[in-house]
mmCIF file of C-alpha atoms in Angstrom:
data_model
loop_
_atom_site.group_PDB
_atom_site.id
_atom_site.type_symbol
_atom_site.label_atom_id
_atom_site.label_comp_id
_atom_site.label_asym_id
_atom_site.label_seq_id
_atom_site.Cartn_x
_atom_site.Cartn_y
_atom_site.Cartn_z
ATOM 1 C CA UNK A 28 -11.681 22.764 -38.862
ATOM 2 C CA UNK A 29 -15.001 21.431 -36.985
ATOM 3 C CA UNK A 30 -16.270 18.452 -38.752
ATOM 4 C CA UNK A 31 -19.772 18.030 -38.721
ATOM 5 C CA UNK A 32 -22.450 15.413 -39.717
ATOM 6 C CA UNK A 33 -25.597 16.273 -41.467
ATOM 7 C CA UNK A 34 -28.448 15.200 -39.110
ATOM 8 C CA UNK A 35 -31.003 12.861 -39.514
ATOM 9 C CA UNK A 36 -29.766 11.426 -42.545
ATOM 10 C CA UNK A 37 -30.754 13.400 -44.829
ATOM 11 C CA UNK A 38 -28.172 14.938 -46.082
ATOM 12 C CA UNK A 39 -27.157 18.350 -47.928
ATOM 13 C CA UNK A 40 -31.124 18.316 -49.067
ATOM 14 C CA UNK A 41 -32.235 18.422 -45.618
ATOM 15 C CA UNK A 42 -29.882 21.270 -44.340
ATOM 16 C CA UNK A 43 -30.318 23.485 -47.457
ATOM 17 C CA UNK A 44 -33.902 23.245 -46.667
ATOM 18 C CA UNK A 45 -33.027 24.705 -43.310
ATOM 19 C CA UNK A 46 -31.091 27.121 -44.375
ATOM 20 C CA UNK A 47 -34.534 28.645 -46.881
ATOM 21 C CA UNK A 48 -37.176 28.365 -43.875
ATOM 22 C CA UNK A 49 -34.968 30.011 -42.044
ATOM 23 C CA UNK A 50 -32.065 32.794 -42.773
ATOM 24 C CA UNK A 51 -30.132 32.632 -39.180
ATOM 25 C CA UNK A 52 -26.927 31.069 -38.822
ATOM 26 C CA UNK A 53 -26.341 30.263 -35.312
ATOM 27 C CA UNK A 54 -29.616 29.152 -35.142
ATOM 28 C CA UNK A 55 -29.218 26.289 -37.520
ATOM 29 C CA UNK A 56 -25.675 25.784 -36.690
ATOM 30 C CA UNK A 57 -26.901 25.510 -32.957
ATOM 31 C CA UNK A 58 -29.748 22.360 -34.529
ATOM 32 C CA UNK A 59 -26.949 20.743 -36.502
ATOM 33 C CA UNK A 60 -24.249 20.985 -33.490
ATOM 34 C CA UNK A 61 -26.751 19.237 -30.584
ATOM 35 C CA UNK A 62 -27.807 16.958 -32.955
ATOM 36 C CA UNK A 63 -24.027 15.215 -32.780
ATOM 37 C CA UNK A 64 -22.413 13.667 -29.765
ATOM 38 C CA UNK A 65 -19.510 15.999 -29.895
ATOM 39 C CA UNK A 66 -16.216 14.289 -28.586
ATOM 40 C CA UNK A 67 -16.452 11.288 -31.399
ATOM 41 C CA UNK A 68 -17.698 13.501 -34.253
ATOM 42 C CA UNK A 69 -15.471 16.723 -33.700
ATOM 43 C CA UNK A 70 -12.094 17.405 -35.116
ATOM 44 C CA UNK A 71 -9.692 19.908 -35.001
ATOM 45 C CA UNK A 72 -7.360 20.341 -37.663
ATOM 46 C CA UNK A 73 -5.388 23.326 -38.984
ATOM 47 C CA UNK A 74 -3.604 24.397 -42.154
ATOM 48 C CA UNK A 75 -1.491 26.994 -43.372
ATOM 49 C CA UNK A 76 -1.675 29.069 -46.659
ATOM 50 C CA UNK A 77 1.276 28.828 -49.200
ATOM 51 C CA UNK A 78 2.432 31.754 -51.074
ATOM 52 C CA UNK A 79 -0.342 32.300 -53.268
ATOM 53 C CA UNK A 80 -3.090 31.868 -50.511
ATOM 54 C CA UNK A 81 -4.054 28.194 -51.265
ATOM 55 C CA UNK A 82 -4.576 25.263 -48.653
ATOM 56 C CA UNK A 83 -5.913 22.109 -48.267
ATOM 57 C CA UNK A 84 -7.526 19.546 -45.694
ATOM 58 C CA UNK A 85 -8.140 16.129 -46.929
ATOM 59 C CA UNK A 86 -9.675 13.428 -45.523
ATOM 60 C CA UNK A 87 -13.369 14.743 -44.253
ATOM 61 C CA UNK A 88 -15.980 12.501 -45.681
ATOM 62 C CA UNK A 89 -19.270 13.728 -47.160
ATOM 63 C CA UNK A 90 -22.416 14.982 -46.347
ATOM 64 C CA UNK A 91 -20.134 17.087 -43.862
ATOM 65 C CA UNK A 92 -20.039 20.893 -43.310
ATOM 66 C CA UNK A 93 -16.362 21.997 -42.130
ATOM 67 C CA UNK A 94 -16.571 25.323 -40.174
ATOM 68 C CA UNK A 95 -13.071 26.965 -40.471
ATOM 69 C CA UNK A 96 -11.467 29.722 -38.560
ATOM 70 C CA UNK A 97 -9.427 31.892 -40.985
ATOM 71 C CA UNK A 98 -7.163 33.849 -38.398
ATOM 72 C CA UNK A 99 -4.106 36.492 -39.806
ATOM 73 C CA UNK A 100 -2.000 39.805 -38.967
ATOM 74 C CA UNK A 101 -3.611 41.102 -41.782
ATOM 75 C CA UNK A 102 -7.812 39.601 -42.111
ATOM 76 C CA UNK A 103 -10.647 39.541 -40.185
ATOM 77 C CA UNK A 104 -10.407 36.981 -37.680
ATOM 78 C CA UNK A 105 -13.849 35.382 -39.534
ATOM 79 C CA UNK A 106 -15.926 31.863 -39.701
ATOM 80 C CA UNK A 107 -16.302 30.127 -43.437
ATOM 81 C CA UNK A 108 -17.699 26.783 -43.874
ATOM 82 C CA UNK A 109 -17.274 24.723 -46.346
ATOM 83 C CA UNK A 110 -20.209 21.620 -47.632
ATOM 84 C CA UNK A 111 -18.033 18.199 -48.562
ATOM 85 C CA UNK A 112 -19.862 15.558 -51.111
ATOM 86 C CA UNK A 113 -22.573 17.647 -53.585
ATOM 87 C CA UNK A 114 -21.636 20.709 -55.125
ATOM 88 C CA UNK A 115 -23.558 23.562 -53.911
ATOM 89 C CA UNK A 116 -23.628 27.578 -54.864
ATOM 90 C CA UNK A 117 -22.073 29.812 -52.595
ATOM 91 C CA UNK A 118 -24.601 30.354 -49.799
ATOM 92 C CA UNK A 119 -24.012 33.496 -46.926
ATOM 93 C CA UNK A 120 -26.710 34.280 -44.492
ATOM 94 C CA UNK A 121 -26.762 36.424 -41.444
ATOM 95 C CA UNK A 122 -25.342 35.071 -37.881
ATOM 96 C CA UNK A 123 -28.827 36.378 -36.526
ATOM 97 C CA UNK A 124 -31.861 36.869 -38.243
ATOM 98 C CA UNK A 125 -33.312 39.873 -36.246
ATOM 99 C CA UNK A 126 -29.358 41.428 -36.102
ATOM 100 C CA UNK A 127 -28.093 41.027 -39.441
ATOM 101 C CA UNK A 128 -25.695 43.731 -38.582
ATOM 102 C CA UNK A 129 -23.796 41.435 -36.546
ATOM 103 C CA UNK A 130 -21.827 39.811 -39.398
ATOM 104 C CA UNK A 131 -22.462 37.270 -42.505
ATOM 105 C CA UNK A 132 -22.013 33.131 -41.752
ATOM 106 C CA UNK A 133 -20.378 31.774 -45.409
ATOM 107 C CA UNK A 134 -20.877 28.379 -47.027
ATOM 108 C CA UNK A 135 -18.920 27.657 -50.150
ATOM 109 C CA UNK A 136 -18.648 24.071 -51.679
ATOM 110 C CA UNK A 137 -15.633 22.139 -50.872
ATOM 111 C CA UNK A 138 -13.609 23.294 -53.505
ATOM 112 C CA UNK A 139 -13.782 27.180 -53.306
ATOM 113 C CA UNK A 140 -11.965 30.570 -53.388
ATOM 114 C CA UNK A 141 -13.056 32.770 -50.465
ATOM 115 C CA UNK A 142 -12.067 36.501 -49.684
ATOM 116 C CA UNK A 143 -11.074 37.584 -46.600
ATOM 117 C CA UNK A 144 -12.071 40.780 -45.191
ATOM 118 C CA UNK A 145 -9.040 43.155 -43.998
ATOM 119 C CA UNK A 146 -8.160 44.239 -40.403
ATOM 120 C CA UNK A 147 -6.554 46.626 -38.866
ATOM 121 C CA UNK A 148 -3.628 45.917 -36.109
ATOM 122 C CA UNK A 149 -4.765 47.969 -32.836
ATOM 123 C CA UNK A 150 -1.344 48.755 -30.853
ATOM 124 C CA UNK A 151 -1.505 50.042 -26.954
ATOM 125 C CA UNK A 152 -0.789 50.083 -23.314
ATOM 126 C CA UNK A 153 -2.904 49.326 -20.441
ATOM 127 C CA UNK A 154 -2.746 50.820 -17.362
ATOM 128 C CA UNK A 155 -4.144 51.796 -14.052
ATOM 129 C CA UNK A 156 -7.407 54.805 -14.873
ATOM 130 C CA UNK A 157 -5.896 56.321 -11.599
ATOM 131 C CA UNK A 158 -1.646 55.833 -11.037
ATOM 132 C CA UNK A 159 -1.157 55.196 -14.646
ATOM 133 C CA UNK A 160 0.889 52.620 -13.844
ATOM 134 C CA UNK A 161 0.954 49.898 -16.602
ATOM 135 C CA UNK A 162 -0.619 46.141 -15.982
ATOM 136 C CA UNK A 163 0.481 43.246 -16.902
ATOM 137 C CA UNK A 164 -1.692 40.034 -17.635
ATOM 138 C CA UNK A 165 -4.612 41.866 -18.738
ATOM 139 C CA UNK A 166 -7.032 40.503 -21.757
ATOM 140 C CA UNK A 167 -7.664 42.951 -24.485
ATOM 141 C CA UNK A 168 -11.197 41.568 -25.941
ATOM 142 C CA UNK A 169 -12.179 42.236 -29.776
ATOM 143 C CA UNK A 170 -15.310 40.524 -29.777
ATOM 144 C CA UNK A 171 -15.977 36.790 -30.617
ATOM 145 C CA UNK A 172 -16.528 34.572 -33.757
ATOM 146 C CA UNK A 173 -17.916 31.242 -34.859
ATOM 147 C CA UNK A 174 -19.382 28.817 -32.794
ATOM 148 C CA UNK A 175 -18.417 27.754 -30.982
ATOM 149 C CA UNK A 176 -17.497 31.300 -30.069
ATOM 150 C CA UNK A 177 -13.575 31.988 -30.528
ATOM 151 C CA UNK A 178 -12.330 34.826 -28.855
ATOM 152 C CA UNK A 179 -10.201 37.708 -30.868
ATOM 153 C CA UNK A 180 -8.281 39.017 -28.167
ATOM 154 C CA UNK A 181 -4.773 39.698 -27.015
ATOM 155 C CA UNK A 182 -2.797 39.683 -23.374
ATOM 156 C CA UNK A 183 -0.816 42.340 -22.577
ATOM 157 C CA UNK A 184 3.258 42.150 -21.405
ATOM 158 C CA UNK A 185 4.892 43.250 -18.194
ATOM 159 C CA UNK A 186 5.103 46.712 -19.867
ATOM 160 C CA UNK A 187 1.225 46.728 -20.541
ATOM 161 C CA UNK A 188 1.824 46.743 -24.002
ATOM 162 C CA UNK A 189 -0.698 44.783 -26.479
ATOM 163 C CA UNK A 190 -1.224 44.083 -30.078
ATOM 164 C CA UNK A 191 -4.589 42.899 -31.113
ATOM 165 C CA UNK A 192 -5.103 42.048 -34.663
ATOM 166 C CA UNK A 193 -8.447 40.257 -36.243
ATOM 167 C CA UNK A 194 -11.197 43.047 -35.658
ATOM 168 C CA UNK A 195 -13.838 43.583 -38.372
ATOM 169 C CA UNK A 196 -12.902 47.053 -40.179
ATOM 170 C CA UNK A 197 -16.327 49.311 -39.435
ATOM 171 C CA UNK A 198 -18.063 51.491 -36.841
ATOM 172 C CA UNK A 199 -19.703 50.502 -33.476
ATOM 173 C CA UNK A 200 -16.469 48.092 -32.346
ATOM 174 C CA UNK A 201 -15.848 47.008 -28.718
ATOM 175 C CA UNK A 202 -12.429 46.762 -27.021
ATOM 176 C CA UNK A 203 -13.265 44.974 -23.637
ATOM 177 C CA UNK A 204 -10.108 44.956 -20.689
ATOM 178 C CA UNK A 205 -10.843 41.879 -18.746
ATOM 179 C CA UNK A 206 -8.401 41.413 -15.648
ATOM 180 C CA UNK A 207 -6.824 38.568 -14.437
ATOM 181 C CA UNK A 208 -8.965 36.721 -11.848
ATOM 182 C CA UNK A 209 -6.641 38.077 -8.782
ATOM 183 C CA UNK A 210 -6.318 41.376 -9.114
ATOM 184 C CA UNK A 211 -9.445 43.779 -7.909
ATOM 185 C CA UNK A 212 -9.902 45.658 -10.746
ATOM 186 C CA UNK A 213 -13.038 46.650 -12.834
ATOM 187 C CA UNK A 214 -13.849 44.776 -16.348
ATOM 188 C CA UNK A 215 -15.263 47.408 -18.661
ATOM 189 C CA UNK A 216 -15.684 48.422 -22.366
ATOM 190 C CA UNK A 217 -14.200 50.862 -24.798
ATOM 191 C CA UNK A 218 -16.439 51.986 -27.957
ATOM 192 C CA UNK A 219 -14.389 52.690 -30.813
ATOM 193 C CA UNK A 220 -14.400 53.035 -35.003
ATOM 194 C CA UNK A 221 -11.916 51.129 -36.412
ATOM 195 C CA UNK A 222 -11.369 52.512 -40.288
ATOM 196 C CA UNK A 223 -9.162 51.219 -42.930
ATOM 197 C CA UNK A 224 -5.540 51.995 -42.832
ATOM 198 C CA UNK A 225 -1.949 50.452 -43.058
ATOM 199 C CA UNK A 226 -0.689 51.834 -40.077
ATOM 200 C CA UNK A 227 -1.634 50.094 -37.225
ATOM 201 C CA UNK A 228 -4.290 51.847 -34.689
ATOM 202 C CA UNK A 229 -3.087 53.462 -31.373
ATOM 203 C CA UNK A 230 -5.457 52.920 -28.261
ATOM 204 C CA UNK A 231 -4.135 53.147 -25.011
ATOM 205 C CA UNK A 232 -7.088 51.730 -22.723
ATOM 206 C CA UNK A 233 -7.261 52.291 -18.994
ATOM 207 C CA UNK A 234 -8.818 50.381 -16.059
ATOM 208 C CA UNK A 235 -10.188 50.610 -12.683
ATOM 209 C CA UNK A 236 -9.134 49.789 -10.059
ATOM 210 C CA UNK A 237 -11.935 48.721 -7.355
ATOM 211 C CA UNK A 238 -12.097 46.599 -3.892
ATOM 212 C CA UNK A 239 -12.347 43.146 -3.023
ATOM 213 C CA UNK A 240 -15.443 42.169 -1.233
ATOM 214 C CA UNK A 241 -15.669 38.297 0.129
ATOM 215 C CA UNK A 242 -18.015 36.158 1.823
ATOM 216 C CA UNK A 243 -19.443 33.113 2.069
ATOM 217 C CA UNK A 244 -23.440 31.616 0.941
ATOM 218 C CA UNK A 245 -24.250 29.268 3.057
ATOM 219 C CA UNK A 246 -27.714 27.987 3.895
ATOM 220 C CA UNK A 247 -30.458 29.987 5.947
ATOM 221 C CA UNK A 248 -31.708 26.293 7.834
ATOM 222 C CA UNK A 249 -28.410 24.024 7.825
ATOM 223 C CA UNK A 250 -25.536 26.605 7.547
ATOM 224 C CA UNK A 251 -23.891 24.277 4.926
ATOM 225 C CA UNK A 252 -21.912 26.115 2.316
ATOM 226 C CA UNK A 253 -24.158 26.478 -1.245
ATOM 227 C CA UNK A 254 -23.079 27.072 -4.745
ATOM 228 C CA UNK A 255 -24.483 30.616 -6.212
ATOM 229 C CA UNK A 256 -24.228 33.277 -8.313
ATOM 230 C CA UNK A 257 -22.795 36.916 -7.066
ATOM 231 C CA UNK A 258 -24.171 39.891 -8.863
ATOM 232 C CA UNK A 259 -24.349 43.531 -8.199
ATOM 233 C CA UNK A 260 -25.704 46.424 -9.694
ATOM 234 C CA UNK A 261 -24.360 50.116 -10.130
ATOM 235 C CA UNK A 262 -26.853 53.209 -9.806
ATOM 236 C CA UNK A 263 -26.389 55.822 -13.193
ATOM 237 C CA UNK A 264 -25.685 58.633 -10.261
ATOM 238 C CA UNK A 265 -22.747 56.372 -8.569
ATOM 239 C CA UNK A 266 -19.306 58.344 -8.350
ATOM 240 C CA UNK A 267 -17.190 55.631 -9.510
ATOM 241 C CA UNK A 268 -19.837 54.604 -12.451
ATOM 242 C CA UNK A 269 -19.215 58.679 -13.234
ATOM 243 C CA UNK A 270 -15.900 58.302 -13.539
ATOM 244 C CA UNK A 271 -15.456 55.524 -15.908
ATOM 245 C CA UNK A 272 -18.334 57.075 -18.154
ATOM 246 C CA UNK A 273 -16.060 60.219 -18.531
ATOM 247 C CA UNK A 274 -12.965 58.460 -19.193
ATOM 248 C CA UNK A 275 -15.049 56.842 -22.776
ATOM 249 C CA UNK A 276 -15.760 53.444 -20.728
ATOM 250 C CA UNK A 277 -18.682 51.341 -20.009
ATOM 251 C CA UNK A 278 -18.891 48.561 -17.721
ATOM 252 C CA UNK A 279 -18.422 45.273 -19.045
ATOM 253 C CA UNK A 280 -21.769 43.629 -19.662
ATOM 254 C CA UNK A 281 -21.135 40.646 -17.108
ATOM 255 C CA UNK A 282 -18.300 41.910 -14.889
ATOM 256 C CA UNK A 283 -20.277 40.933 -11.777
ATOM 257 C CA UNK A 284 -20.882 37.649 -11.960
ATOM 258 C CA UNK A 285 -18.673 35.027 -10.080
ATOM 259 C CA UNK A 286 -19.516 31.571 -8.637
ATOM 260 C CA UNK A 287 -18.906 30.883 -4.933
ATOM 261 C CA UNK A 288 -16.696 27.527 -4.746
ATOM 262 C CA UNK A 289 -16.639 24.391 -3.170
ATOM 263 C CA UNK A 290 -17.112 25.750 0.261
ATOM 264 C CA UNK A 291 -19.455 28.460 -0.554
ATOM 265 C CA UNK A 292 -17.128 31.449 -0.624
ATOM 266 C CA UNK A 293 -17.073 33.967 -2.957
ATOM 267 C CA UNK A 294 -14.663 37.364 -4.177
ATOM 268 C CA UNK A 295 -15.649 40.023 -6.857
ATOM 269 C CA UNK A 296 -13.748 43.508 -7.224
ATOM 270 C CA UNK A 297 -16.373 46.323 -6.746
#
């Protein structure tokens, strides 16, 4: 739970008003968040469900809004909040205003039933788009939720093998296969429909293997070593880029980027 106080003193008034003039989540969750020195005001606390699905966190004071992370086998990985002190009427507005398709943001008062949307477990292997041989220590990415953001994702075994649960049921999903930061191999994205069912879903995901390139940014007067960022971009008619589209992938939105270090030096698989 992420324990919150209402800004400017206000109160519930004050953040309900918000919430009318305008009908984006992150956007007032974003006001309400740098509005409070985090490390005194923010605690974590967790709780599980008993047998008939009921839990309870005591202790928050009012005028508060608790952001919970309800995480199962079986649900959507998904954000609720709940308001302490006033009673209030269910509330649910889109994450983003101008993308309401990106999911709902929930406020209930602080005694409340809430329904959980279902998932679907997504079963696989891993493994080299070339050898097929199967990698270990990869990150299987399912998107993110809440904010701050919380990362549905899952890490594969020394066989490759991975079980991801906590995706949204629907069309348009994302599996992203992230390496591990020492092995030279390409990030990028599967596109995929994930429909209801009880049998888990089968996707075995493959990734690319590229080549290290290193250097060093130093600067053009002194020669001293210079923090930066390293980015590159791939041409539509590239031969590698070709490959990955016709295997169902897409590069990973910001699988070039890396910082140089201390002295200056830098590595990114290409």
């Amino acid at each position: 739970g992420l324990q919150s106080l209402i800004p400017g003193g206000a109160g519930i008034a004050a953040w309900r008003n918000a919430i009318e003039d305008r009908r984006d989540g992150m956007a007032i969750q974003r006001k309400y968040f740098s509005e409070v020195s985090l490390p005194p005001f923010l605690s974590k606390r967790e709780a599980v469900t008993d047998a008939n699905g009921r839990f309870e966190m005591k202790e928050f004071g009012p005028d508060r809004i608790v952001a919970l992370l309800l995480e199962s086998p079986t649900i959507e990985s998904q954000e609720i909040c709940f308001v302490s002190g006033n009673k209030i009427d269910p509330i649910s507005v889109p994450w983003y205003e101008n993308a309401p398709e990106l999911g709902t943001l929930h406020y209930f008062p602080n005694q409340s039933d809430c329904v959980a949307a279902p998932t679907r477990p997504i079963v696989g292997v891993v493994s080299d788009l070339d050898t097929g041989k199967p990698l270990s220590g990869f990150r299987v990415l399912g998107g993110t939720v809440g904010n701050p953001m919380h990362s549905v994702e899952a890490t594969t075994d020394s066989e490759g093998r991975f079980r991801l649960t906590g995706v949204p049921i629907g069309k348009g999903q994302n599996l992203s296969i992230l390496p591990p930061k020492d092995q030279p191999y390409i990030a990028v994205d599967r596109p995929f429909d994930l429909v209801q069912d009880d049998e888990p879903l089968t996707m075995n995901l493959q990734a690319p293997r590229g080549t290290w390139v290193e250097g060093k940014v130093v600067h053009q007067q002194t020669m001293k070593a210079v923090g930066a960022t390293i980015s590159y971009f791939v041409f539509e008619k590239n031969d590698g880029y070709q490959r990955i589209r016709k295997n169902g992938l897409n590069l990973h939105g910001d699988m070039s980027g890396v910082q140089t270090n201390a002295d200056g030096r830098f590595r990114v698989a290409v």
